[in-house]
């Protein structure tokens, strides 16, 4: 009887780490467990990503009917995902049961996506009825919606290995990613604070003489727009006929990047660390303030954030995949690897016949390397003088030098003894 109990409740040795297949198989097959329903849900996740990608100002200006197309599709996808969530709660149980819904990580992710889908639909209703201005700051609530693409991708991410080992790998890698994330946020916060202290608000622009700051127009600005400094001893000085003036322009016009406060500075540091447009920000800071500040700030930021932290992230991800590979090797044993012969061999003949002889002489390799370096120097020394001579005249000497070099490498070194 004990053996029978173990056979019924024993855990499987191998487990596919897939969320859809981890449902309660002892329950009756409901509609949410059918294969075609799962495929429809994955396709809905993909189309929901397309819908949120179309939700831009320019897209709706060029194609106004897309407002209602995306709205109808979002309602359909939201209702479908909500029905799936309710069905899974009914099958698995909400909190109690063998595998409750709220205790499963993937189910928690699905419920979070449903929540943001409802937020997006409600926000779009308010925008269509003009209760909320279109593309206001509330549009940031749609930002998590692209994560729904994980529902489409995760079905392909499966590992057939003991679940305890998978959990061990994920626990160890998640701790490493957590540490690297803290490392990244530390530098982001540090350079965000340094940006506020070093630069602050940079709102001085070159404008025409007689311009009123409250009624400035595009025609009053320099072409191209130039930042300037009120201090005559540093920064950029406006040309004749223009004056440096502080313009209190709204962020929708001047842009959201800058170092006015910590929030904008944090966003600017993230943009510069991508690295995307950091050179323009550096030149703006050099025009507005002493140049050494911008040089020191952006040089060190690119080194630490764009290079160091990025490579640490890559190292952590590589280590995670290497750990998975090691676990597979421990399960299935080492496979015999076919080693390729890297030692060069040449065909050599004598009185007894032809045979392959291993070339282990390093002098020939060194000479070939020196010849290649010399060839690079010679090729780099080619210059042209615009004195109306034919271009072929400049290649006469180099042409014969290349012939001699080719003969030297192909004939002499190939017959090295």
mmCIF file of C-alpha atoms in Angstrom:
data_model
loop_
_atom_site.group_PDB
_atom_site.id
_atom_site.type_symbol
_atom_site.label_atom_id
_atom_site.label_comp_id
_atom_site.label_asym_id
_atom_site.label_seq_id
_atom_site.Cartn_x
_atom_site.Cartn_y
_atom_site.Cartn_z
ATOM 1 C CA UNK A 1 0.000 0.000 0.000
ATOM 2 C CA UNK A 2 2.937 2.266 0.710
ATOM 3 C CA UNK A 3 4.319 1.595 -2.757
ATOM 4 C CA UNK A 4 0.953 2.385 -4.272
ATOM 5 C CA UNK A 5 0.792 5.681 -2.407
ATOM 6 C CA UNK A 6 4.230 6.659 -3.641
ATOM 7 C CA UNK A 7 3.338 5.770 -7.220
ATOM 8 C CA UNK A 8 0.308 8.052 -7.098
ATOM 9 C CA UNK A 9 1.856 11.039 -5.343
ATOM 10 C CA UNK A 10 5.443 10.719 -6.433
ATOM 11 C CA UNK A 11 6.946 13.667 -8.311
ATOM 12 C CA UNK A 12 8.147 13.134 -11.870
ATOM 13 C CA UNK A 13 11.866 12.916 -12.397
ATOM 14 C CA UNK A 14 11.856 15.258 -15.372
ATOM 15 C CA UNK A 15 9.655 18.293 -15.859
ATOM 16 C CA UNK A 16 9.085 20.661 -18.744
ATOM 17 C CA UNK A 17 9.420 24.143 -17.341
ATOM 18 C CA UNK A 18 6.482 25.394 -19.356
ATOM 19 C CA UNK A 19 3.644 27.368 -17.762
ATOM 20 C CA UNK A 20 0.781 26.087 -19.899
ATOM 21 C CA UNK A 21 1.596 22.437 -19.296
ATOM 22 C CA UNK A 22 1.786 22.855 -15.504
ATOM 23 C CA UNK A 23 -1.990 22.881 -15.103
ATOM 24 C CA UNK A 24 -3.762 20.360 -12.957
ATOM 25 C CA UNK A 25 -3.928 17.300 -15.195
ATOM 26 C CA UNK A 26 -6.210 15.417 -12.785
ATOM 27 C CA UNK A 27 -8.998 17.893 -13.437
ATOM 28 C CA UNK A 28 -11.405 17.527 -16.284
ATOM 29 C CA UNK A 29 -10.229 19.042 -19.531
ATOM 30 C CA UNK A 30 -11.758 22.510 -19.666
ATOM 31 C CA UNK A 31 -11.836 24.780 -22.686
ATOM 32 C CA UNK A 32 -8.861 26.759 -21.393
ATOM 33 C CA UNK A 33 -6.671 23.635 -21.496
ATOM 34 C CA UNK A 34 -7.294 22.823 -25.149
ATOM 35 C CA UNK A 35 -4.451 23.238 -27.595
ATOM 36 C CA UNK A 36 -6.290 25.493 -30.036
ATOM 37 C CA UNK A 37 -7.349 27.809 -27.196
ATOM 38 C CA UNK A 38 -3.744 28.157 -26.070
ATOM 39 C CA UNK A 39 -2.687 29.003 -29.609
ATOM 40 C CA UNK A 40 -5.438 31.616 -29.882
ATOM 41 C CA UNK A 41 -4.306 33.168 -26.602
ATOM 42 C CA UNK A 42 -0.708 33.331 -27.797
ATOM 43 C CA UNK A 43 -1.820 34.968 -31.035
ATOM 44 C CA UNK A 44 -3.887 37.449 -29.018
ATOM 45 C CA UNK A 45 -0.783 38.295 -27.003
ATOM 46 C CA UNK A 46 1.136 38.974 -30.213
ATOM 47 C CA UNK A 47 -1.630 41.130 -31.677
ATOM 48 C CA UNK A 48 -1.982 42.985 -28.376
ATOM 49 C CA UNK A 49 1.673 43.942 -28.697
ATOM 50 C CA UNK A 50 0.984 45.213 -32.228
ATOM 51 C CA UNK A 51 -1.977 47.195 -30.901
ATOM 52 C CA UNK A 52 0.036 49.016 -28.257
ATOM 53 C CA UNK A 53 2.769 49.674 -30.841
ATOM 54 C CA UNK A 54 0.210 51.448 -33.046
ATOM 55 C CA UNK A 55 -0.886 53.628 -30.135
ATOM 56 C CA UNK A 56 1.164 56.685 -31.124
ATOM 57 C CA UNK A 57 0.276 60.266 -31.948
ATOM 58 C CA UNK A 58 1.611 60.206 -35.501
ATOM 59 C CA UNK A 59 -0.079 56.895 -36.345
ATOM 60 C CA UNK A 60 -3.505 58.105 -35.254
ATOM 61 C CA UNK A 61 -3.047 61.428 -37.068
ATOM 62 C CA UNK A 62 -2.330 59.670 -40.366
ATOM 63 C CA UNK A 63 -4.905 56.896 -39.898
ATOM 64 C CA UNK A 64 -7.739 58.062 -37.563
ATOM 65 C CA UNK A 65 -9.786 54.819 -37.906
ATOM 66 C CA UNK A 66 -6.984 52.950 -36.128
ATOM 67 C CA UNK A 67 -8.151 54.548 -32.878
ATOM 68 C CA UNK A 68 -11.322 52.467 -32.933
ATOM 69 C CA UNK A 69 -9.630 49.403 -34.459
ATOM 70 C CA UNK A 70 -7.083 49.199 -31.638
ATOM 71 C CA UNK A 71 -9.782 49.972 -29.080
ATOM 72 C CA UNK A 72 -12.028 47.128 -30.273
ATOM 73 C CA UNK A 73 -9.134 44.704 -30.431
ATOM 74 C CA UNK A 74 -7.956 45.633 -26.930
ATOM 75 C CA UNK A 75 -11.463 45.038 -25.571
ATOM 76 C CA UNK A 76 -11.634 41.608 -27.241
ATOM 77 C CA UNK A 77 -8.163 40.567 -26.029
ATOM 78 C CA UNK A 78 -8.832 41.859 -22.516
ATOM 79 C CA UNK A 79 -12.110 39.959 -22.225
ATOM 80 C CA UNK A 80 -10.480 36.781 -23.547
ATOM 81 C CA UNK A 81 -7.545 36.967 -21.133
ATOM 82 C CA UNK A 82 -9.924 37.777 -18.278
ATOM 83 C CA UNK A 83 -12.024 34.706 -19.105
ATOM 84 C CA UNK A 84 -8.866 32.592 -19.168
ATOM 85 C CA UNK A 85 -7.815 33.961 -15.768
ATOM 86 C CA UNK A 86 -11.213 33.201 -14.216
ATOM 87 C CA UNK A 87 -11.230 29.679 -15.707
ATOM 88 C CA UNK A 88 -7.763 28.933 -14.330
ATOM 89 C CA UNK A 89 -8.808 30.218 -10.920
ATOM 90 C CA UNK A 90 -11.793 27.854 -11.033
ATOM 91 C CA UNK A 91 -9.671 24.857 -12.098
ATOM 92 C CA UNK A 92 -6.651 25.392 -9.861
ATOM 93 C CA UNK A 93 -8.194 27.291 -6.974
ATOM 94 C CA UNK A 94 -7.429 30.852 -6.005
ATOM 95 C CA UNK A 95 -5.366 30.381 -2.839
ATOM 96 C CA UNK A 96 -6.015 26.818 -1.697
ATOM 97 C CA UNK A 97 -5.597 23.628 -3.666
ATOM 98 C CA UNK A 98 -2.852 21.460 -5.104
ATOM 99 C CA UNK A 99 -1.461 24.267 -7.306
ATOM 100 C CA UNK A 100 -3.318 27.505 -6.453
ATOM 101 C CA UNK A 101 -3.449 30.275 -9.018
ATOM 102 C CA UNK A 102 -1.953 33.070 -6.929
ATOM 103 C CA UNK A 103 1.029 30.940 -5.849
ATOM 104 C CA UNK A 104 2.202 30.265 -9.395
ATOM 105 C CA UNK A 105 4.686 32.824 -10.782
ATOM 106 C CA UNK A 106 3.457 32.613 -14.361
ATOM 107 C CA UNK A 107 -0.147 33.002 -13.248
ATOM 108 C CA UNK A 108 0.843 36.071 -11.256
ATOM 109 C CA UNK A 109 2.422 37.481 -14.397
ATOM 110 C CA UNK A 110 -0.714 36.737 -16.449
ATOM 111 C CA UNK A 111 -2.933 38.418 -13.842
ATOM 112 C CA UNK A 112 -0.677 41.489 -13.864
ATOM 113 C CA UNK A 113 -0.942 41.732 -17.642
ATOM 114 C CA UNK A 114 -4.737 41.484 -17.436
ATOM 115 C CA UNK A 115 -4.726 44.319 -14.897
ATOM 116 C CA UNK A 116 -2.695 46.598 -17.193
ATOM 117 C CA UNK A 117 -4.885 45.668 -20.158
ATOM 118 C CA UNK A 118 -7.948 46.844 -18.243
ATOM 119 C CA UNK A 119 -6.116 50.047 -17.255
ATOM 120 C CA UNK A 120 -5.262 50.650 -20.928
ATOM 121 C CA UNK A 121 -8.846 50.042 -22.080
ATOM 122 C CA UNK A 122 -10.299 52.370 -19.428
ATOM 123 C CA UNK A 123 -7.736 55.042 -20.304
ATOM 124 C CA UNK A 124 -8.586 54.753 -23.997
ATOM 125 C CA UNK A 125 -12.298 55.167 -23.170
ATOM 126 C CA UNK A 126 -11.502 58.392 -21.329
ATOM 127 C CA UNK A 127 -9.365 59.601 -24.256
ATOM 128 C CA UNK A 128 -12.064 58.888 -26.850
ATOM 129 C CA UNK A 129 -14.719 60.648 -24.737
ATOM 130 C CA UNK A 130 -12.223 63.521 -24.159
ATOM 131 C CA UNK A 131 -12.440 63.205 -20.390
ATOM 132 C CA UNK A 132 -8.634 62.887 -20.400
ATOM 133 C CA UNK A 133 -6.463 64.755 -22.951
ATOM 134 C CA UNK A 134 -5.024 62.504 -25.622
ATOM 135 C CA UNK A 135 -1.455 61.335 -24.974
ATOM 136 C CA UNK A 136 -1.233 62.937 -21.561
ATOM 137 C CA UNK A 137 1.145 61.809 -18.839
ATOM 138 C CA UNK A 138 -1.323 59.054 -17.970
ATOM 139 C CA UNK A 139 -0.246 57.271 -21.176
ATOM 140 C CA UNK A 140 2.727 55.930 -19.259
ATOM 141 C CA UNK A 141 0.310 53.422 -17.708
ATOM 142 C CA UNK A 142 0.477 51.561 -21.041
ATOM 143 C CA UNK A 143 4.233 51.069 -20.663
ATOM 144 C CA UNK A 144 4.101 47.536 -19.139
ATOM 145 C CA UNK A 145 1.850 46.216 -21.914
ATOM 146 C CA UNK A 146 4.671 45.136 -24.294
ATOM 147 C CA UNK A 147 5.689 42.579 -21.657
ATOM 148 C CA UNK A 148 2.710 40.517 -22.797
ATOM 149 C CA UNK A 149 5.004 39.280 -25.574
ATOM 150 C CA UNK A 150 6.491 36.962 -22.939
ATOM 151 C CA UNK A 151 3.289 34.907 -23.159
ATOM 152 C CA UNK A 152 4.080 34.218 -26.808
ATOM 153 C CA UNK A 153 7.767 33.441 -26.252
ATOM 154 C CA UNK A 154 7.721 31.428 -23.034
ATOM 155 C CA UNK A 155 6.169 28.358 -24.690
ATOM 156 C CA UNK A 156 9.463 27.862 -26.544
ATOM 157 C CA UNK A 157 11.562 28.138 -23.358
ATOM 158 C CA UNK A 158 11.417 24.643 -21.878
ATOM 159 C CA UNK A 159 14.028 22.557 -20.106
ATOM 160 C CA UNK A 160 13.663 18.813 -19.667
ATOM 161 C CA UNK A 161 15.554 18.320 -16.420
ATOM 162 C CA UNK A 162 14.727 17.809 -12.736
ATOM 163 C CA UNK A 163 12.674 20.674 -11.426
ATOM 164 C CA UNK A 164 14.885 21.006 -8.348
ATOM 165 C CA UNK A 165 17.888 21.717 -10.559
ATOM 166 C CA UNK A 166 15.950 24.259 -12.600
ATOM 167 C CA UNK A 167 14.852 26.054 -9.452
ATOM 168 C CA UNK A 168 18.419 25.982 -8.171
ATOM 169 C CA UNK A 169 19.741 27.521 -11.397
ATOM 170 C CA UNK A 170 17.065 30.201 -11.467
ATOM 171 C CA UNK A 171 17.570 31.018 -7.805
ATOM 172 C CA UNK A 172 21.299 31.444 -8.246
ATOM 173 C CA UNK A 173 21.017 33.428 -11.481
ATOM 174 C CA UNK A 174 18.235 35.632 -10.118
ATOM 175 C CA UNK A 175 20.457 36.528 -7.161
ATOM 176 C CA UNK A 176 23.252 37.496 -9.551
ATOM 177 C CA UNK A 177 20.888 39.552 -11.707
ATOM 178 C CA UNK A 178 19.556 41.230 -8.556
ATOM 179 C CA UNK A 179 23.078 42.212 -7.494
ATOM 180 C CA UNK A 180 23.944 43.532 -10.946
ATOM 181 C CA UNK A 181 20.671 45.487 -11.054
ATOM 182 C CA UNK A 182 21.546 47.145 -7.743
ATOM 183 C CA UNK A 183 24.997 47.878 -9.162
ATOM 184 C CA UNK A 184 23.383 49.462 -12.224
ATOM 185 C CA UNK A 185 20.863 51.504 -10.200
ATOM 186 C CA UNK A 186 23.661 52.761 -7.960
ATOM 187 C CA UNK A 187 25.542 54.279 -10.897
ATOM 188 C CA UNK A 188 22.308 55.570 -12.420
ATOM 189 C CA UNK A 189 21.401 57.358 -9.189
ATOM 190 C CA UNK A 190 24.957 58.590 -8.667
ATOM 191 C CA UNK A 191 25.211 60.180 -12.108
ATOM 192 C CA UNK A 192 21.647 61.465 -11.828
ATOM 193 C CA UNK A 193 22.602 63.386 -8.694
ATOM 194 C CA UNK A 194 25.926 64.505 -10.179
ATOM 195 C CA UNK A 195 24.095 65.799 -13.255
ATOM 196 C CA UNK A 196 21.815 67.961 -11.114
ATOM 197 C CA UNK A 197 24.806 69.299 -9.159
ATOM 198 C CA UNK A 198 27.087 69.827 -12.167
ATOM 199 C CA UNK A 199 24.649 71.275 -14.695
ATOM 200 C CA UNK A 200 21.168 71.946 -13.318
ATOM 201 C CA UNK A 201 18.681 73.594 -15.645
ATOM 202 C CA UNK A 202 20.192 74.483 -19.020
ATOM 203 C CA UNK A 203 17.677 76.849 -20.603
ATOM 204 C CA UNK A 204 19.854 79.611 -22.087
ATOM 205 C CA UNK A 205 19.554 79.962 -25.866
ATOM 206 C CA UNK A 206 20.845 82.409 -28.440
ATOM 207 C CA UNK A 207 17.999 84.639 -29.669
ATOM 208 C CA UNK A 208 17.782 87.766 -31.780
ATOM 209 C CA UNK A 209 18.213 91.156 -30.164
ATOM 210 C CA UNK A 210 14.940 92.595 -28.906
ATOM 211 C CA UNK A 211 13.276 89.202 -28.380
ATOM 212 C CA UNK A 212 10.824 88.981 -25.479
ATOM 213 C CA UNK A 213 11.244 85.755 -23.508
ATOM 214 C CA UNK A 214 7.498 85.296 -22.981
ATOM 215 C CA UNK A 215 6.739 85.617 -26.709
ATOM 216 C CA UNK A 216 9.658 83.854 -28.334
ATOM 217 C CA UNK A 217 9.035 82.126 -31.665
ATOM 218 C CA UNK A 218 10.971 79.690 -33.792
ATOM 219 C CA UNK A 219 12.186 82.537 -36.013
ATOM 220 C CA UNK A 220 13.839 84.217 -33.005
ATOM 221 C CA UNK A 221 16.196 81.292 -32.346
ATOM 222 C CA UNK A 222 19.571 80.724 -33.936
ATOM 223 C CA UNK A 223 19.879 78.310 -36.857
ATOM 224 C CA UNK A 224 20.776 75.742 -35.705
ATOM 225 C CA UNK A 225 19.524 76.235 -32.164
ATOM 226 C CA UNK A 226 22.478 77.009 -29.900
ATOM 227 C CA UNK A 227 22.829 76.793 -26.136
ATOM 228 C CA UNK A 228 24.878 79.553 -24.555
ATOM 229 C CA UNK A 229 26.329 80.687 -21.237
ATOM 230 C CA UNK A 230 25.577 83.822 -19.257
ATOM 231 C CA UNK A 231 29.162 83.745 -18.018
ATOM 232 C CA UNK A 232 31.428 85.419 -20.543
ATOM 233 C CA UNK A 233 34.462 83.407 -19.409
ATOM 234 C CA UNK A 234 33.043 79.957 -20.180
ATOM 235 C CA UNK A 235 30.626 78.266 -22.518
ATOM 236 C CA UNK A 236 29.431 79.391 -25.936
ATOM 237 C CA UNK A 237 29.164 83.079 -26.778
ATOM 238 C CA UNK A 238 26.367 84.129 -29.104
ATOM 239 C CA UNK A 239 27.343 85.694 -32.458
ATOM 240 C CA UNK A 240 26.863 89.347 -33.293
ATOM 241 C CA UNK A 241 23.238 90.418 -33.484
ATOM 242 C CA UNK A 242 22.096 87.790 -30.970
ATOM 243 C CA UNK A 243 21.931 87.677 -27.200
ATOM 244 C CA UNK A 244 21.919 84.858 -24.635
ATOM 245 C CA UNK A 245 18.567 84.604 -22.856
ATOM 246 C CA UNK A 246 16.898 82.186 -20.435
ATOM 247 C CA UNK A 247 13.800 80.698 -22.066
ATOM 248 C CA UNK A 248 11.277 78.984 -19.833
ATOM 249 C CA UNK A 249 9.961 76.665 -22.514
ATOM 250 C CA UNK A 250 7.643 73.772 -21.611
ATOM 251 C CA UNK A 251 9.107 70.281 -21.729
ATOM 252 C CA UNK A 252 6.832 69.342 -24.614
ATOM 253 C CA UNK A 253 8.809 71.851 -26.721
ATOM 254 C CA UNK A 254 12.332 71.830 -25.268
ATOM 255 C CA UNK A 255 12.425 68.080 -24.691
ATOM 256 C CA UNK A 256 12.368 65.902 -21.608
ATOM 257 C CA UNK A 257 16.105 65.282 -21.412
ATOM 258 C CA UNK A 258 18.064 67.537 -19.099
ATOM 259 C CA UNK A 259 19.272 67.896 -15.545
ATOM 260 C CA UNK A 260 16.555 70.130 -14.095
ATOM 261 C CA UNK A 261 15.696 67.712 -11.273
ATOM 262 C CA UNK A 262 16.515 64.162 -10.245
ATOM 263 C CA UNK A 263 13.686 62.579 -12.266
ATOM 264 C CA UNK A 264 14.702 64.234 -15.553
ATOM 265 C CA UNK A 265 18.375 63.665 -14.764
ATOM 266 C CA UNK A 266 17.764 59.944 -14.146
ATOM 267 C CA UNK A 267 15.963 59.657 -17.483
ATOM 268 C CA UNK A 268 18.768 61.556 -19.253
ATOM 269 C CA UNK A 269 21.436 59.316 -17.720
ATOM 270 C CA UNK A 270 19.541 56.229 -18.890
ATOM 271 C CA UNK A 271 19.321 57.675 -22.412
ATOM 272 C CA UNK A 272 23.013 58.575 -22.489
ATOM 273 C CA UNK A 273 24.043 55.175 -21.113
ATOM 274 C CA UNK A 274 22.229 53.389 -23.959
ATOM 275 C CA UNK A 275 24.384 55.100 -25.599
ATOM 276 C CA UNK A 276 21.925 57.207 -27.597
ATOM 277 C CA UNK A 277 22.412 60.930 -28.201
ATOM 278 C CA UNK A 278 24.923 61.406 -25.385
ATOM 279 C CA UNK A 279 27.267 63.463 -27.587
ATOM 280 C CA UNK A 280 24.540 66.063 -28.223
ATOM 281 C CA UNK A 281 23.889 66.342 -24.481
ATOM 282 C CA UNK A 282 27.607 66.744 -23.826
ATOM 283 C CA UNK A 283 27.910 69.567 -26.380
ATOM 284 C CA UNK A 284 24.881 71.300 -24.869
ATOM 285 C CA UNK A 285 26.505 71.129 -21.435
ATOM 286 C CA UNK A 286 29.830 72.393 -22.835
ATOM 287 C CA UNK A 287 28.042 75.362 -24.439
ATOM 288 C CA UNK A 288 26.143 76.222 -21.255
ATOM 289 C CA UNK A 289 28.827 75.676 -18.583
ATOM 290 C CA UNK A 290 32.597 75.168 -18.246
ATOM 291 C CA UNK A 291 33.718 72.445 -20.624
ATOM 292 C CA UNK A 292 35.671 70.404 -18.060
ATOM 293 C CA UNK A 293 32.478 69.461 -16.233
ATOM 294 C CA UNK A 294 30.860 67.903 -19.296
ATOM 295 C CA UNK A 295 34.098 66.181 -20.340
ATOM 296 C CA UNK A 296 34.632 64.564 -16.944
ATOM 297 C CA UNK A 297 30.966 63.702 -16.410
ATOM 298 C CA UNK A 298 30.170 62.091 -19.752
ATOM 299 C CA UNK A 299 33.526 60.318 -20.151
ATOM 300 C CA UNK A 300 33.250 58.539 -16.811
ATOM 301 C CA UNK A 301 29.533 57.851 -17.300
ATOM 302 C CA UNK A 302 30.090 56.144 -20.657
ATOM 303 C CA UNK A 303 32.894 54.067 -19.138
ATOM 304 C CA UNK A 304 30.970 52.863 -16.087
ATOM 305 C CA UNK A 305 27.415 52.618 -17.407
ATOM 306 C CA UNK A 306 27.703 51.987 -21.145
ATOM 307 C CA UNK A 307 30.727 49.691 -20.925
ATOM 308 C CA UNK A 308 31.328 48.239 -17.455
ATOM 309 C CA UNK A 309 27.780 47.550 -16.276
ATOM 310 C CA UNK A 310 26.674 46.335 -19.714
ATOM 311 C CA UNK A 311 29.488 43.786 -19.837
ATOM 312 C CA UNK A 312 28.693 42.631 -16.307
ATOM 313 C CA UNK A 313 25.088 41.992 -17.390
ATOM 314 C CA UNK A 314 26.315 39.998 -20.385
ATOM 315 C CA UNK A 315 28.652 38.009 -18.137
ATOM 316 C CA UNK A 316 25.805 37.102 -15.771
ATOM 317 C CA UNK A 317 23.572 35.927 -18.634
ATOM 318 C CA UNK A 318 26.440 33.922 -20.140
ATOM 319 C CA UNK A 319 27.139 32.333 -16.765
ATOM 320 C CA UNK A 320 23.482 31.326 -16.439
ATOM 321 C CA UNK A 321 23.478 29.522 -19.790
ATOM 322 C CA UNK A 322 26.806 27.926 -18.934
ATOM 323 C CA UNK A 323 25.284 26.616 -15.695
ATOM 324 C CA UNK A 324 22.401 25.092 -17.660
ATOM 325 C CA UNK A 325 24.883 23.429 -20.021
ATOM 326 C CA UNK A 326 26.833 21.991 -17.073
ATOM 327 C CA UNK A 327 23.642 20.592 -15.569
ATOM 328 C CA UNK A 328 22.784 18.864 -18.851
ATOM 329 C CA UNK A 329 26.280 17.380 -19.029
ATOM 330 C CA UNK A 330 25.986 16.056 -15.483
ATOM 331 C CA UNK A 331 22.667 14.415 -16.340
ATOM 332 C CA UNK A 332 23.617 12.865 -19.653
ATOM 333 C CA UNK A 333 27.369 12.513 -19.225
ATOM 334 C CA UNK A 334 30.209 13.950 -21.206
ATOM 335 C CA UNK A 335 30.034 13.520 -24.941
ATOM 336 C CA UNK A 336 33.133 12.676 -26.891
ATOM 337 C CA UNK A 337 34.223 15.740 -28.803
ATOM 338 C CA UNK A 338 35.994 15.430 -32.116
ATOM 339 C CA UNK A 339 39.148 17.506 -31.895
ATOM 340 C CA UNK A 340 40.346 19.053 -35.091
ATOM 341 C CA UNK A 341 44.035 19.122 -35.865
ATOM 342 C CA UNK A 342 45.236 22.717 -35.713
ATOM 343 C CA UNK A 343 48.904 22.024 -36.484
ATOM 344 C CA UNK A 344 49.688 22.997 -40.104
ATOM 345 C CA UNK A 345 50.994 20.287 -42.391
ATOM 346 C CA UNK A 346 52.609 20.427 -45.832
ATOM 347 C CA UNK A 347 52.938 17.804 -48.558
ATOM 348 C CA UNK A 348 56.589 16.859 -49.026
ATOM 349 C CA UNK A 349 58.169 14.286 -51.336
ATOM 350 C CA UNK A 350 61.423 12.328 -51.265
ATOM 351 C CA UNK A 351 62.826 9.085 -52.741
ATOM 352 C CA UNK A 352 60.390 6.964 -50.729
ATOM 353 C CA UNK A 353 57.284 8.910 -51.855
ATOM 354 C CA UNK A 354 54.986 11.739 -50.763
ATOM 355 C CA UNK A 355 53.942 12.349 -47.160
ATOM 356 C CA UNK A 356 52.453 14.997 -44.895
ATOM 357 C CA UNK A 357 55.042 16.693 -42.706
ATOM 358 C CA UNK A 358 54.031 18.705 -39.651
ATOM 359 C CA UNK A 359 55.250 22.284 -39.760
ATOM 360 C CA UNK A 360 56.370 23.301 -36.289
ATOM 361 C CA UNK A 361 58.819 26.009 -37.322
ATOM 362 C CA UNK A 362 57.905 29.421 -35.885
ATOM 363 C CA UNK A 363 60.380 31.421 -37.940
ATOM 364 C CA UNK A 364 58.270 31.167 -41.072
ATOM 365 C CA UNK A 365 55.194 32.360 -39.197
ATOM 366 C CA UNK A 366 57.073 35.345 -37.763
ATOM 367 C CA UNK A 367 58.421 36.292 -41.182
ATOM 368 C CA UNK A 368 54.944 36.112 -42.733
ATOM 369 C CA UNK A 369 53.582 38.353 -39.984
ATOM 370 C CA UNK A 370 56.374 40.879 -40.513
ATOM 371 C CA UNK A 371 55.754 40.878 -44.259
ATOM 372 C CA UNK A 372 52.040 41.494 -43.705
ATOM 373 C CA UNK A 373 52.797 44.424 -41.396
ATOM 374 C CA UNK A 374 55.229 45.855 -43.945
ATOM 375 C CA UNK A 375 52.609 45.458 -46.666
ATOM 376 C CA UNK A 376 50.093 47.359 -44.510
ATOM 377 C CA UNK A 377 52.547 50.235 -44.002
ATOM 378 C CA UNK A 378 53.290 50.396 -47.718
ATOM 379 C CA UNK A 379 49.600 50.397 -48.646
ATOM 380 C CA UNK A 380 48.897 53.125 -46.078
ATOM 381 C CA UNK A 381 51.619 55.333 -47.555
ATOM 382 C CA UNK A 382 49.756 55.759 -50.850
ATOM 383 C CA UNK A 383 48.894 59.419 -51.392
ATOM 384 C CA UNK A 384 47.524 61.380 -54.314
ATOM 385 C CA UNK A 385 48.547 64.793 -55.595
ATOM 386 C CA UNK A 386 45.965 66.689 -57.595
ATOM 387 C CA UNK A 387 48.334 67.800 -60.358
ATOM 388 C CA UNK A 388 46.261 66.371 -63.241
ATOM 389 C CA UNK A 389 48.505 63.340 -63.662
ATOM 390 C CA UNK A 390 46.780 60.030 -64.435
ATOM 391 C CA UNK A 391 45.903 58.089 -61.342
ATOM 392 C CA UNK A 392 47.773 55.052 -62.686
ATOM 393 C CA UNK A 393 51.074 56.926 -62.285
ATOM 394 C CA UNK A 394 50.765 56.758 -58.516
ATOM 395 C CA UNK A 395 50.463 52.962 -58.555
ATOM 396 C CA UNK A 396 53.467 52.094 -60.745
ATOM 397 C CA UNK A 397 55.962 51.689 -57.914
ATOM 398 C CA UNK A 398 53.462 50.005 -55.625
ATOM 399 C CA UNK A 399 52.415 47.607 -58.380
ATOM 400 C CA UNK A 400 55.923 46.183 -58.796
ATOM 401 C CA UNK A 401 56.393 46.109 -55.024
ATOM 402 C CA UNK A 402 53.242 44.005 -54.678
ATOM 403 C CA UNK A 403 54.498 41.593 -57.346
ATOM 404 C CA UNK A 404 57.814 41.127 -55.537
ATOM 405 C CA UNK A 405 56.044 40.685 -52.217
ATOM 406 C CA UNK A 406 53.661 38.083 -53.632
ATOM 407 C CA UNK A 407 56.523 36.116 -55.166
ATOM 408 C CA UNK A 408 58.430 36.276 -51.906
ATOM 409 C CA UNK A 409 55.554 34.908 -49.856
ATOM 410 C CA UNK A 410 54.209 32.398 -52.379
ATOM 411 C CA UNK A 411 57.492 30.937 -53.652
ATOM 412 C CA UNK A 412 60.186 31.346 -51.020
ATOM 413 C CA UNK A 413 58.169 30.776 -47.835
ATOM 414 C CA UNK A 414 56.130 27.910 -49.272
ATOM 415 C CA UNK A 415 59.370 26.037 -49.912
ATOM 416 C CA UNK A 416 60.769 26.712 -46.458
ATOM 417 C CA UNK A 417 62.869 23.842 -45.170
#
